[in-house]
XYZ file of C-alpha atoms in Angstrom:
328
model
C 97.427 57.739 338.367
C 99.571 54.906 337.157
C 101.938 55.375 340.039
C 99.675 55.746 342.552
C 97.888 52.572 341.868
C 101.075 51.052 342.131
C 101.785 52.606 345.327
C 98.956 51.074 346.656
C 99.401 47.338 345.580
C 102.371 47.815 347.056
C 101.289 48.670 350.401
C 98.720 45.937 349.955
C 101.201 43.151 349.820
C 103.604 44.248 352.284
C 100.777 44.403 354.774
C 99.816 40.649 353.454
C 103.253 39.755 353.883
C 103.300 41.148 357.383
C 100.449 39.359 358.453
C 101.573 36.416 356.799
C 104.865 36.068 358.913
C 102.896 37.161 361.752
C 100.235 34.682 361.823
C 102.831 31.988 360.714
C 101.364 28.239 361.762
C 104.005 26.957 364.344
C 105.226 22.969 364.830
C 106.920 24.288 368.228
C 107.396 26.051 371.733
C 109.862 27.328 372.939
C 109.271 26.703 377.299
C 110.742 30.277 379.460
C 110.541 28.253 382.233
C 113.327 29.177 384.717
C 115.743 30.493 382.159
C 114.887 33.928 383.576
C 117.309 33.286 387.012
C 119.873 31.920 384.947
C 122.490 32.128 387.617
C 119.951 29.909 389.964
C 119.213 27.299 387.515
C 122.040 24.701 388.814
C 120.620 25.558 392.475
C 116.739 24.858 391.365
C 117.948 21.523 389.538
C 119.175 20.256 392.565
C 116.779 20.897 394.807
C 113.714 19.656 392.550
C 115.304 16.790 391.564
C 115.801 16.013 394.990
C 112.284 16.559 396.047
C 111.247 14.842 392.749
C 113.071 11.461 394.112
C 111.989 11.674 397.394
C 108.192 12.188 395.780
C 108.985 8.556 393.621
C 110.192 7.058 396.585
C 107.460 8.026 399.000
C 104.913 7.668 396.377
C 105.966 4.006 395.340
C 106.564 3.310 399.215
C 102.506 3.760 399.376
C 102.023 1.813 396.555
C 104.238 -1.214 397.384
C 103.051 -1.529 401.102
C 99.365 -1.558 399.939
C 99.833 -4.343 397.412
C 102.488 -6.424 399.888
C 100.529 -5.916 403.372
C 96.740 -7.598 403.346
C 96.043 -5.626 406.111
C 95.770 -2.929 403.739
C 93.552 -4.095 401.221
C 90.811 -2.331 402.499
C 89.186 0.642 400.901
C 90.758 3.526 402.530
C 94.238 2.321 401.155
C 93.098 1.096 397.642
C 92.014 4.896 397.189
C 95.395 5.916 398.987
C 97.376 3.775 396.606
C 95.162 5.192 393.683
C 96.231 8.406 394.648
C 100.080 7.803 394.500
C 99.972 6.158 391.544
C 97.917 9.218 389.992
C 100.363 11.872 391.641
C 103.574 9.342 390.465
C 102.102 9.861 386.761
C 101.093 13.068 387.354
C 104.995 14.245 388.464
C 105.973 12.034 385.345
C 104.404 14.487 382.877
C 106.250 17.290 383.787
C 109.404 17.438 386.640
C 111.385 14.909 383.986
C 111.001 17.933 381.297
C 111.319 20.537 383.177
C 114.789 19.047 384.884
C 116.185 18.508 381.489
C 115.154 22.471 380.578
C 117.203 23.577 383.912
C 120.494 21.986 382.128
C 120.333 23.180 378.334
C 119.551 25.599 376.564
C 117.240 23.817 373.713
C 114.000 24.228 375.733
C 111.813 23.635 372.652
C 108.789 20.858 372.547
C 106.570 20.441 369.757
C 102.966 21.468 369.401
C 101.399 17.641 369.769
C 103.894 17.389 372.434
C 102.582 20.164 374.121
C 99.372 18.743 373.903
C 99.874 15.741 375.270
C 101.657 17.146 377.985
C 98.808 19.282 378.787
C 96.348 16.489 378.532
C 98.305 13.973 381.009
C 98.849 17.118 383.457
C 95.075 18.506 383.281
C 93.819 14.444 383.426
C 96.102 13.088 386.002
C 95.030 16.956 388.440
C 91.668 16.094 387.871
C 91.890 12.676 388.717
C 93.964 13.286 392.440
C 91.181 16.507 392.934
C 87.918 13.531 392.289
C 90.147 11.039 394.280
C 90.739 13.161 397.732
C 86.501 13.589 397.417
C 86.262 9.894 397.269
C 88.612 9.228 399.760
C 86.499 11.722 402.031
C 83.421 10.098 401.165
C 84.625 6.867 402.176
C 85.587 8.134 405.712
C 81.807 9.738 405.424
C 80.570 5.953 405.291
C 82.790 4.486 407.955
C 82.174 7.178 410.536
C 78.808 7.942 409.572
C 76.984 5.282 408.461
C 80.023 2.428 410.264
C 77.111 -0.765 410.355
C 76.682 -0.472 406.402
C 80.288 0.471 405.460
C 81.665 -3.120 404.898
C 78.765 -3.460 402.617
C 78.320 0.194 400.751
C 81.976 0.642 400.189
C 83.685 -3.083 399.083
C 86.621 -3.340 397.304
C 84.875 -3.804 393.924
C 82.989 -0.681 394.611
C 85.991 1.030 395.221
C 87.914 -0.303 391.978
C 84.888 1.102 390.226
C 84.673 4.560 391.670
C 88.566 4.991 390.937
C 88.175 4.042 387.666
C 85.232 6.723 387.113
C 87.719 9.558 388.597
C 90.365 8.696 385.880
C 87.409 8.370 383.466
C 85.406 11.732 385.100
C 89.526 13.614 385.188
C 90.682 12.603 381.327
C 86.622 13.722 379.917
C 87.089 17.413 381.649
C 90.998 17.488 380.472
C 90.347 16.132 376.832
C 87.406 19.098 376.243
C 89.566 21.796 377.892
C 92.843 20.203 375.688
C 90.606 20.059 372.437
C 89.202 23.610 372.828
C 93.094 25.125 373.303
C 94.541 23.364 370.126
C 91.513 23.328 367.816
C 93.291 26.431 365.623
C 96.700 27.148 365.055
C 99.097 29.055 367.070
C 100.951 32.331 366.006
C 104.084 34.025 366.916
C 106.049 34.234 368.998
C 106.460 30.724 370.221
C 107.527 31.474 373.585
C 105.680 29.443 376.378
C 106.052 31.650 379.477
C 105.918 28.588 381.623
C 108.522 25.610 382.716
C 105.521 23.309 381.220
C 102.603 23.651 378.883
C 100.125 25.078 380.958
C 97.034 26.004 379.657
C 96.517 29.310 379.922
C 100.428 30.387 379.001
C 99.548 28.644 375.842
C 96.220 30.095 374.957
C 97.398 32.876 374.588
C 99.607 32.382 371.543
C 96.464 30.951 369.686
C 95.579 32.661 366.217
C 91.716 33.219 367.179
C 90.334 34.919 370.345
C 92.892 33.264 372.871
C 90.597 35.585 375.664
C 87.265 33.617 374.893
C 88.842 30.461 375.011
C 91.380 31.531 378.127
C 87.571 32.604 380.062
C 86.209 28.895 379.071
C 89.198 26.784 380.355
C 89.541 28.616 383.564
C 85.758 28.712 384.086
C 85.550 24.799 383.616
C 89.136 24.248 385.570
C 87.791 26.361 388.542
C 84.381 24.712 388.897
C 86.054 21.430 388.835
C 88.181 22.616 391.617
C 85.750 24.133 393.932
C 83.438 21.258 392.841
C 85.235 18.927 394.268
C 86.329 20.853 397.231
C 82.732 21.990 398.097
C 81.803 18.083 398.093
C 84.932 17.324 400.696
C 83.885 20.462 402.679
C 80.247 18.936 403.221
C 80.850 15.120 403.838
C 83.427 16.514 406.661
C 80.348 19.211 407.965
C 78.074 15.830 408.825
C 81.557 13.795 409.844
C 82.105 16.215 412.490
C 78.154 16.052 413.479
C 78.989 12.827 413.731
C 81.872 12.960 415.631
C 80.847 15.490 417.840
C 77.971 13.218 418.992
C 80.101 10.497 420.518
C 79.912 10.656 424.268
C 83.629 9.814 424.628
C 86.381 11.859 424.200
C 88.779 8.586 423.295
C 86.046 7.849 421.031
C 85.804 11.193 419.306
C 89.919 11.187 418.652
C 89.885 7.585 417.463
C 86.817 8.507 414.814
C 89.037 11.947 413.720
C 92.079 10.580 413.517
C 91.565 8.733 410.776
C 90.914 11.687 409.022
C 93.403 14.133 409.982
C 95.938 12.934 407.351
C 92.923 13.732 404.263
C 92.017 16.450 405.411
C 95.832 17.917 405.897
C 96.409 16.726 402.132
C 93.151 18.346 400.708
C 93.834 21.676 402.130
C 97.673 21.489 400.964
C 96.270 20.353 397.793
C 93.347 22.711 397.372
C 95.225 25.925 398.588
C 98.032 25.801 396.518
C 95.500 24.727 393.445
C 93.723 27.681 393.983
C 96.747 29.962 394.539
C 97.272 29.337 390.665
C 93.852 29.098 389.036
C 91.923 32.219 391.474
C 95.086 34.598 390.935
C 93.225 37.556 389.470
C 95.006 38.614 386.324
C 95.442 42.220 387.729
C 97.792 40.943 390.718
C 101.000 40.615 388.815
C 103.793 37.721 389.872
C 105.736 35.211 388.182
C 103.041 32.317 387.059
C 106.420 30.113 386.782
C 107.352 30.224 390.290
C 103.384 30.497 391.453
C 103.411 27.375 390.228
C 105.956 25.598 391.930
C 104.073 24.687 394.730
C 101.224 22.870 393.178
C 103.497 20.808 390.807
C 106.200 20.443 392.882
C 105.620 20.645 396.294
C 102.255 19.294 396.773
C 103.447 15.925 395.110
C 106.047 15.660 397.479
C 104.238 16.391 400.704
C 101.274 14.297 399.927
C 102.809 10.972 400.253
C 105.064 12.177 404.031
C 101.620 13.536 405.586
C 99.868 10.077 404.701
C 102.619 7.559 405.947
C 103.975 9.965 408.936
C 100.296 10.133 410.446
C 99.166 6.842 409.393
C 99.949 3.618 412.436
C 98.804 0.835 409.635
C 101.008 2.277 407.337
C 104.353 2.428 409.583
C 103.577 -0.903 411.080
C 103.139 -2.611 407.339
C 106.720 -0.897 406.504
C 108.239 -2.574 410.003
C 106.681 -5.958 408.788
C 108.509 -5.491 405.557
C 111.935 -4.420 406.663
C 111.514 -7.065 409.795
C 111.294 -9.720 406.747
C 113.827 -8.518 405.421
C 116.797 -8.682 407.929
C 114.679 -11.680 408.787
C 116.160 -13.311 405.615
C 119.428 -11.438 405.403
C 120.210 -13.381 408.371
């Protein structure tokens, strides 16, 4: 009798122990990332920190013009220099990290790290997502409703909305951030991601990671289509509106003011929802599903706005005319 009692206490504790080292509180991840291709990891550096420099450069091109150039301190451009400074801290959060990870083999961050890092990258996503439906509504004024404009949409006004998208981003990214880390995460500590995404990392949490994982995504995806659904009808009564113009000169001058948003929302939008509407039964790397959106997108945005965009390549003439101007 004696014995078995004893038996059983001492299944009783190995089993606590077990759950003990199972369920053990961690201080840090360890991020996969691309150490899965480890023969192509010198290849990837290269070519994203490439694309990562040209993104800065591009990005801080936009942003330099619009503050130098007076012609382009009107609306349109404020929220097109809002938006590369957004995407510029937006790259900041993650390509840095993720370059490092390509060239060593410590590829551990810590937990309030990881949060932060989440936080910035959910924030700064939201923010360019409420940004490109501002900058839609604003051609929805000047096309639409071009008599009012100058006095609906003033640069103050502007200032104002761009500060609500930062304010309207950070609010949806702090509750989605607060639900992920309010318990404690349990073995293993391996992130399968090159950054802290939220749903890699919801899934190492010690309570019901799938409740939380269906809240997130549910809250990240009506953002997204939100926002999209909002562009989608102020460019339904833009091309009412631009359909009605008796002119065909008139008609392309109205459009083409547009055609550099809209290319950038559906770059934006498509990749976006290539990563958060991937049902979970369709398989592929999340890693490299992702590349577009963080990567890519960043780095197109900023070419599409200043290729397309007269104002913007006559402001950079007027800059480097100044310039040889003086060298001389």
């Amino acid at each position: 009798m004696e014995n078995g009692v004893f038996i059983c206490c001492f299944f009783q504790i190995s089993d606590m122990q077990t759950m003990k080292v199972n369920q053990t509180i961690l201080k840090e991840f360890i991020l996969v990332g691309f150490s899965v291709y480890p023969h192509g990891q010198i290849f990837l550096f290269v070519v994203f920190l490439c694309l990562y420099l040209l993104t800065l450069t591009g990005n801080l091109a936009i942003m330099g013009l619009t503050w130098v150039d007076r012609s382009l301190h009107t609306p349109m451009y404020l929220f097109l220099g809002a938006l590369s400074f957004s995407e510029t801290c937006y790259t900041l959060t993650i390509i840095p990290k993720m370059l490092a990870d390509l060239l060593t083999e410590n590829r551990s961050i810590s937990v309030t790290g990881c949060g932060l890092q989440m936080c910035f990258f959910l924030g700064l996503g939201g923010t360019n997502c409420i940004v490109l439906t501002l900058m839609g509504y604003d051609r929805f004024l000047a096309i639409c409703n071009p008599l009012r404009y100058p006095l609906l949409m003033t640069n103050v006004v502007c200032g104002q909305l761009v500060a609500s998208a930062w304010a309207g981003g950070f609010l949806i990214s702090l509750i989605e951030t607060a639900l992920i880390f309010r318990a404690s995460f349990c073995s293993p500590k391996l992130v399968q991601h090159f950054f802290c995404h939220m749903q890699a990392v919801v899934r190492l949490s010690c309570l019901d990671s799938d409740l939380t994982e269906s809240i997130v995504t549910v809250i990240s995806v009506s953002g997204l289509m939100g926002t999209f659904l909002l562009i989608v009808i102020t460019y339904v009564f833009i091309l009412s509106t631009v359909f009605r113009i008796p002119s065909a000169e008139g008609k392309q001058k109205a459009f083409s003011t547009c055609v550099s948003h809209l290319t950038v929302v559906v770059v934006h939008f498509g990749f976006a929802a290539i990563v958060y509407l991937k049902p979970e039964a369709s398989g592929g790397d999340d890693t490299l599903m992702a590349v577009p959106y963080t990567v890519i997108t960043p780095f197109l945005s900023p070419l599409i706005f200043s290729l397309r965009n007269k104002d913007m390549k006559n402001a950079l003439r007027k800059v480097l005319g100044k310039r040889s101007f003086l060298n001389k």
